Short mmCIF file of C-alpha atoms in Angstrom, two decimals:
data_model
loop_
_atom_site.label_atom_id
_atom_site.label_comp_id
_atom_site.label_asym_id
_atom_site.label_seq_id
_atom_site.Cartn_x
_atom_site.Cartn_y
_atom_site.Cartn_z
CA UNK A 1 -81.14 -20.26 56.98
CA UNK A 2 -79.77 -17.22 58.54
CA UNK A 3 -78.84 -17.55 62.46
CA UNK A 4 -79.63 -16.02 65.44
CA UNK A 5 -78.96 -11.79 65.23
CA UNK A 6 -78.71 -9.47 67.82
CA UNK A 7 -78.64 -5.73 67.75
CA UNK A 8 -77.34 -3.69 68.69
CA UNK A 9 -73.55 -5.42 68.73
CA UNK A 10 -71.85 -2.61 70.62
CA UNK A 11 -73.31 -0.08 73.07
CA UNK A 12 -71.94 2.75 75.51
CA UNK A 13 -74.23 4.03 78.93
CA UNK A 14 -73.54 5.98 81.64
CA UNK A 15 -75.03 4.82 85.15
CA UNK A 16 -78.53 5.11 85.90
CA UNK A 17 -79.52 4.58 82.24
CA UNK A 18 -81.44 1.91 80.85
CA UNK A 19 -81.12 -0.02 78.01
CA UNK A 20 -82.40 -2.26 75.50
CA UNK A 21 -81.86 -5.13 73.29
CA UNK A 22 -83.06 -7.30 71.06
CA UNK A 23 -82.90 -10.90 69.37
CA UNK A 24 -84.59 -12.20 66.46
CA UNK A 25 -84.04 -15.99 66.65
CA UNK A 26 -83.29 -18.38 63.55
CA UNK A 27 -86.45 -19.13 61.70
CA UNK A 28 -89.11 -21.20 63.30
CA UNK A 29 -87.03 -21.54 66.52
CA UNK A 30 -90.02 -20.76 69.47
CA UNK A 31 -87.52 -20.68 72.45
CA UNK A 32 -85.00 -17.09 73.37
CA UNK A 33 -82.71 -17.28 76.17
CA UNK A 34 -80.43 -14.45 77.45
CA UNK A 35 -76.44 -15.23 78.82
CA UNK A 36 -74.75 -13.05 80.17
CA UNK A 37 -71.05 -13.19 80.44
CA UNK A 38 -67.95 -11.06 82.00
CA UNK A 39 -64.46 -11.69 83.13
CA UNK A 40 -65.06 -12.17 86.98
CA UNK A 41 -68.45 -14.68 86.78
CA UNK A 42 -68.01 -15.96 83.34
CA UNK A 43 -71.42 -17.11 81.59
CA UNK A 44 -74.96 -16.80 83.28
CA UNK A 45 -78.25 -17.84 82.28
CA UNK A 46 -80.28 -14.73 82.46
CA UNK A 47 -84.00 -16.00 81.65
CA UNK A 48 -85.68 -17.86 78.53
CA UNK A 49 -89.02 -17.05 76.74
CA UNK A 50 -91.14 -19.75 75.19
CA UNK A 51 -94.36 -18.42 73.42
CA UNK A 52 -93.98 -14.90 74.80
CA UNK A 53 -93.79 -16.63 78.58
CA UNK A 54 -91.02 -16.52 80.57
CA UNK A 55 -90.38 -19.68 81.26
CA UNK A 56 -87.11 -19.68 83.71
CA UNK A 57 -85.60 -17.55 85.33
CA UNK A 58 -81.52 -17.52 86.82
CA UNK A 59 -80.61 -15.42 89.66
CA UNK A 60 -80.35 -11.54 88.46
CA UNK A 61 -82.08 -8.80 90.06
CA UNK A 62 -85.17 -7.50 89.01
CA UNK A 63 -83.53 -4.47 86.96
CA UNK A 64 -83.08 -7.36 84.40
CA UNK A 65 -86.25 -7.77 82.48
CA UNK A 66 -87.50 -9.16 78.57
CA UNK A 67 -90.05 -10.07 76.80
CA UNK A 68 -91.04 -12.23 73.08
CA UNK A 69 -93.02 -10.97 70.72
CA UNK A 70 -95.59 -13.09 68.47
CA UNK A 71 -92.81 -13.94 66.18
CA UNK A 72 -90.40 -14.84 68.72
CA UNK A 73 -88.12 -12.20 68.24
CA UNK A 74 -87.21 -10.82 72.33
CA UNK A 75 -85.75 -7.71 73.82
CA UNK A 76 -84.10 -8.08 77.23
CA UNK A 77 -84.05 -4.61 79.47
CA UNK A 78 -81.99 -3.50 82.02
CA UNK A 79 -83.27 -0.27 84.05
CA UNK A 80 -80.82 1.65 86.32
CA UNK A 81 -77.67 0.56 84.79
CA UNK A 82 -74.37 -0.32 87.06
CA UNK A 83 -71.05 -0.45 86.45
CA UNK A 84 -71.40 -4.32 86.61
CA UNK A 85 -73.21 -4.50 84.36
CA UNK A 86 -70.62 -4.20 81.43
CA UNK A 87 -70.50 -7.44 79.98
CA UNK A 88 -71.04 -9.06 76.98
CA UNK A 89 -75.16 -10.37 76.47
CA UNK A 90 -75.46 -13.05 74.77
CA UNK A 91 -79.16 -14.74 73.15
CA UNK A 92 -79.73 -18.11 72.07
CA UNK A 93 -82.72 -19.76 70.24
CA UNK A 94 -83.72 -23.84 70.41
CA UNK A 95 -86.28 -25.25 68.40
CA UNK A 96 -88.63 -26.22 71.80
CA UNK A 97 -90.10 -28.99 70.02
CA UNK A 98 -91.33 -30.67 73.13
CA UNK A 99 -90.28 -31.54 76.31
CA UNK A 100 -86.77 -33.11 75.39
CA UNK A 101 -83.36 -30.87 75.29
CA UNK A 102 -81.90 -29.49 71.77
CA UNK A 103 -79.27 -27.63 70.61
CA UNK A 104 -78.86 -24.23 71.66
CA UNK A 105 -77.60 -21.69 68.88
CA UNK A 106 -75.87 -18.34 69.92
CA UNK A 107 -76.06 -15.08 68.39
CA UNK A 108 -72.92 -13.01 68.32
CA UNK A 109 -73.57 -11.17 71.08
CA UNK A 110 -74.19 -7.39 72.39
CA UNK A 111 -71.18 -6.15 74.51
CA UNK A 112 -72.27 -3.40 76.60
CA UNK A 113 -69.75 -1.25 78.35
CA UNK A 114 -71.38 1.38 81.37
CA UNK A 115 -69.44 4.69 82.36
CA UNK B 1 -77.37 -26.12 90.88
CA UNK B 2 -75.47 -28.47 88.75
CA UNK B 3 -72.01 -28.09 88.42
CA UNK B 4 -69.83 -28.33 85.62
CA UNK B 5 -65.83 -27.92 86.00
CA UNK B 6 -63.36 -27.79 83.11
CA UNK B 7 -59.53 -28.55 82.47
CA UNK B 8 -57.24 -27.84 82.22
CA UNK B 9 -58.17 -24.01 82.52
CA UNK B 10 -55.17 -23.34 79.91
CA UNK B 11 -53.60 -25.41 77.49
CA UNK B 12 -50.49 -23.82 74.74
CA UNK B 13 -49.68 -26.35 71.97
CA UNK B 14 -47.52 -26.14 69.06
CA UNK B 15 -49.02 -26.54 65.81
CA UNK B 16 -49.96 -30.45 64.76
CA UNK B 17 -50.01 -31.40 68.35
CA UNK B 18 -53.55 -33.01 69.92
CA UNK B 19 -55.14 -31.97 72.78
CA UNK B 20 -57.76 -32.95 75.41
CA UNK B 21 -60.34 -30.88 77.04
CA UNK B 22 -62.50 -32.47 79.89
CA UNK B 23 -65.73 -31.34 81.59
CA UNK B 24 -67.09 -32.73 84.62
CA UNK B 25 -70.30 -32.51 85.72
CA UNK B 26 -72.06 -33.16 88.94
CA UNK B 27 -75.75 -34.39 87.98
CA UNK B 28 -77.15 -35.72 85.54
CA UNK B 29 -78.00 -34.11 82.49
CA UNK B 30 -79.74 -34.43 79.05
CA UNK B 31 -77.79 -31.65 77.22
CA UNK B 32 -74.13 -31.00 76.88
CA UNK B 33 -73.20 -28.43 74.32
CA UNK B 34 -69.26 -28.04 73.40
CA UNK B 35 -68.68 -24.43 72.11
CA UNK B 36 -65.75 -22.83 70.81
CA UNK B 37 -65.80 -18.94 71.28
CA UNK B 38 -64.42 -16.72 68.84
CA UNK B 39 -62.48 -13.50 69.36
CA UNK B 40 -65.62 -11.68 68.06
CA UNK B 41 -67.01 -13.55 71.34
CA UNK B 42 -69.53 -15.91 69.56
CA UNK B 43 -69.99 -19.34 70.83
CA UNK B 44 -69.61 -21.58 67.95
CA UNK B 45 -71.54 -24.88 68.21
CA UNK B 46 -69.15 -27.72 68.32
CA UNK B 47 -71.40 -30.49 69.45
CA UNK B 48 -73.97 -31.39 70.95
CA UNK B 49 -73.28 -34.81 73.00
CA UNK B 50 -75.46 -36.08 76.43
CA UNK B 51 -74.03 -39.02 75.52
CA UNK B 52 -72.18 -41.17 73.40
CA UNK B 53 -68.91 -40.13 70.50
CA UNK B 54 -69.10 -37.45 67.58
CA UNK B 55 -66.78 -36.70 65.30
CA UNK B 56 -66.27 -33.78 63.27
CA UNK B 57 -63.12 -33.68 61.14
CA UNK B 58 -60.49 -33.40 63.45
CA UNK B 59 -62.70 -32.80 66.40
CA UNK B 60 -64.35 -35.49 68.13
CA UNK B 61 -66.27 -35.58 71.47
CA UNK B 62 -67.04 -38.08 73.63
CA UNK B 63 -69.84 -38.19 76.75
CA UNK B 64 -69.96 -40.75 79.54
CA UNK B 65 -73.57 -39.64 81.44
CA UNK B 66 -72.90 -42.47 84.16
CA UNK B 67 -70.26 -41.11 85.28
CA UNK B 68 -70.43 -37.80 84.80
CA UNK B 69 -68.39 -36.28 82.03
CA UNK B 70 -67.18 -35.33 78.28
CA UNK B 71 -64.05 -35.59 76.48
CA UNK B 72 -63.31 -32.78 73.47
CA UNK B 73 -60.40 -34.09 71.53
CA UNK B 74 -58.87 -31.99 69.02
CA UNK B 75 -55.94 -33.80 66.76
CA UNK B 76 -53.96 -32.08 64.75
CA UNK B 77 -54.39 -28.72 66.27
CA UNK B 78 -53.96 -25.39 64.01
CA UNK B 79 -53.40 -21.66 64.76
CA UNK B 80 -57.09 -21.20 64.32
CA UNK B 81 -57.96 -23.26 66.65
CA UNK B 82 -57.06 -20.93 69.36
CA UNK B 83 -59.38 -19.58 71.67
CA UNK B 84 -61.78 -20.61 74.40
CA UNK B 85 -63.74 -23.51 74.36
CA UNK B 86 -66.90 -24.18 77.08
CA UNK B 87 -68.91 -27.51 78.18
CA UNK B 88 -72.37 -26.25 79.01
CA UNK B 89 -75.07 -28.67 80.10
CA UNK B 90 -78.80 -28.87 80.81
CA UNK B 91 -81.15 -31.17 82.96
CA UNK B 92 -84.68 -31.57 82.84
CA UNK B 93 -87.17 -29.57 80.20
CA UNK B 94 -85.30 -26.10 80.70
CA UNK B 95 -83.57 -24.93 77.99
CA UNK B 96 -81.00 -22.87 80.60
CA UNK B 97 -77.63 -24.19 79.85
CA UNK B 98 -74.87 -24.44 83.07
CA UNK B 99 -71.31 -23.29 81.77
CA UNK B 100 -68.13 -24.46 82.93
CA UNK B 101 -65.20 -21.46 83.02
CA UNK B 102 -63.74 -22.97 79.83
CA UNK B 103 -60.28 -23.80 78.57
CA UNK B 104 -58.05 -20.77 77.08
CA UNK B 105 -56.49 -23.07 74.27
CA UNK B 106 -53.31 -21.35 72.07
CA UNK B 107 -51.86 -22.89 69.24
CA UNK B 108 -48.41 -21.50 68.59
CA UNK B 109 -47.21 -21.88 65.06
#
């Protein structure tokens, strides 16, 4: 069973772009969440969808935005880019078989790197 | 939040020594994920433990949920073994995982 993909894995924006990326989770996993990690604040949960729902939310500004699509694939955006925002994203799909926790599997990540 | 809290934040071994990573937390929690990150920057699934001992070749883990923490044990160690490794954890139905700042482990040959 393949695992969790992201594309792109390496992207270059200036300030005040936006961008766009995108997840397709392993097969027949229903929950997407987005990570984001760099150097100074290390990893942070960015939001996770559940049946095209956002379901939770961590604390990032409102530039940072996503969606899931009917076959659970997402795409997180971020509009007005900052410097900051360099960092490596990071998606993860679970099974969300029911209430109880489950493993979490990683994708290998889109680093993004604003000028 | 919850808070989780790893050491030690850097540990250089030679090669065939064993090691112990530890990761505190400070709730209660249902998930506790032990990932190794490669240079590529991928978090490899080690284990997933809330509780109780895994072992997986030379890597074993071990969580005690009463009072608050997990043991990552790695015998043997070998160059390849390098890298980062994070405790993450969960509570409740949310699937958003709480990461500690990890342990920069080098194996010198």
């Amino acid at each position: 069973k393949a695992g969790v993909t992201q594309t792109p894995r390496y992207l270059i924006k200036t300030r005040g772009q936006q961008v766009t990326l995108s997840c397709s989770p392993i097969s027949g996993h229903r929950s997407v969440s987005w990570y984001q990690q760099t150097p100074g604040q290390g990893l942070q949960f960015l939001f996770e969808y559940f049946s095209e729902t956002q379901r939770n939310k961590g604390n990032f500004p409102g530039r940072f935005s996503g969606r899931q699509f009917s076959n659970s694939r997402s795409e997180m955006n971020v509009s007005t880019l900052e410097l900051g925002d360099s960092a490596l994203y990071l998606c993860a799909s679970s099974l969300s078989s029911g209430t109880y926790q489950e493993t979490q599997y990683f994708g290998p990540g889109t680093r993004l790197l604003v000028l | 939040g919850i808070q989780v809290e790893q050491s030690p934040p850097d540990l250089i071994l030679q090669e065939g020594a064993n090691s112990t990573l530890r990761c505190n937390f400070s709730d209660s929690v249902n998930n506790l994920q032990w990932f190794h990150q490669n240079p590529w920057g991928q978090l490899i699934n080690l284990f997933y433990i809330p509780s109780g001992t895994k072992q997986n070749g030379r890597l074993s883990a071990t969580t005690v949920a009463t009072e608050r923490y997990s043991l990552l044990y790695i015998s043997s160690s070998q160059t390849t073994d390098s890298g980062v490794y994070f405790c993450a954890v969960g509570s409740g139905s949310a699937r958003q995982l709480t990461f500690g700042s990890g342990t920069q482990l080098t194996v010198l040959p």
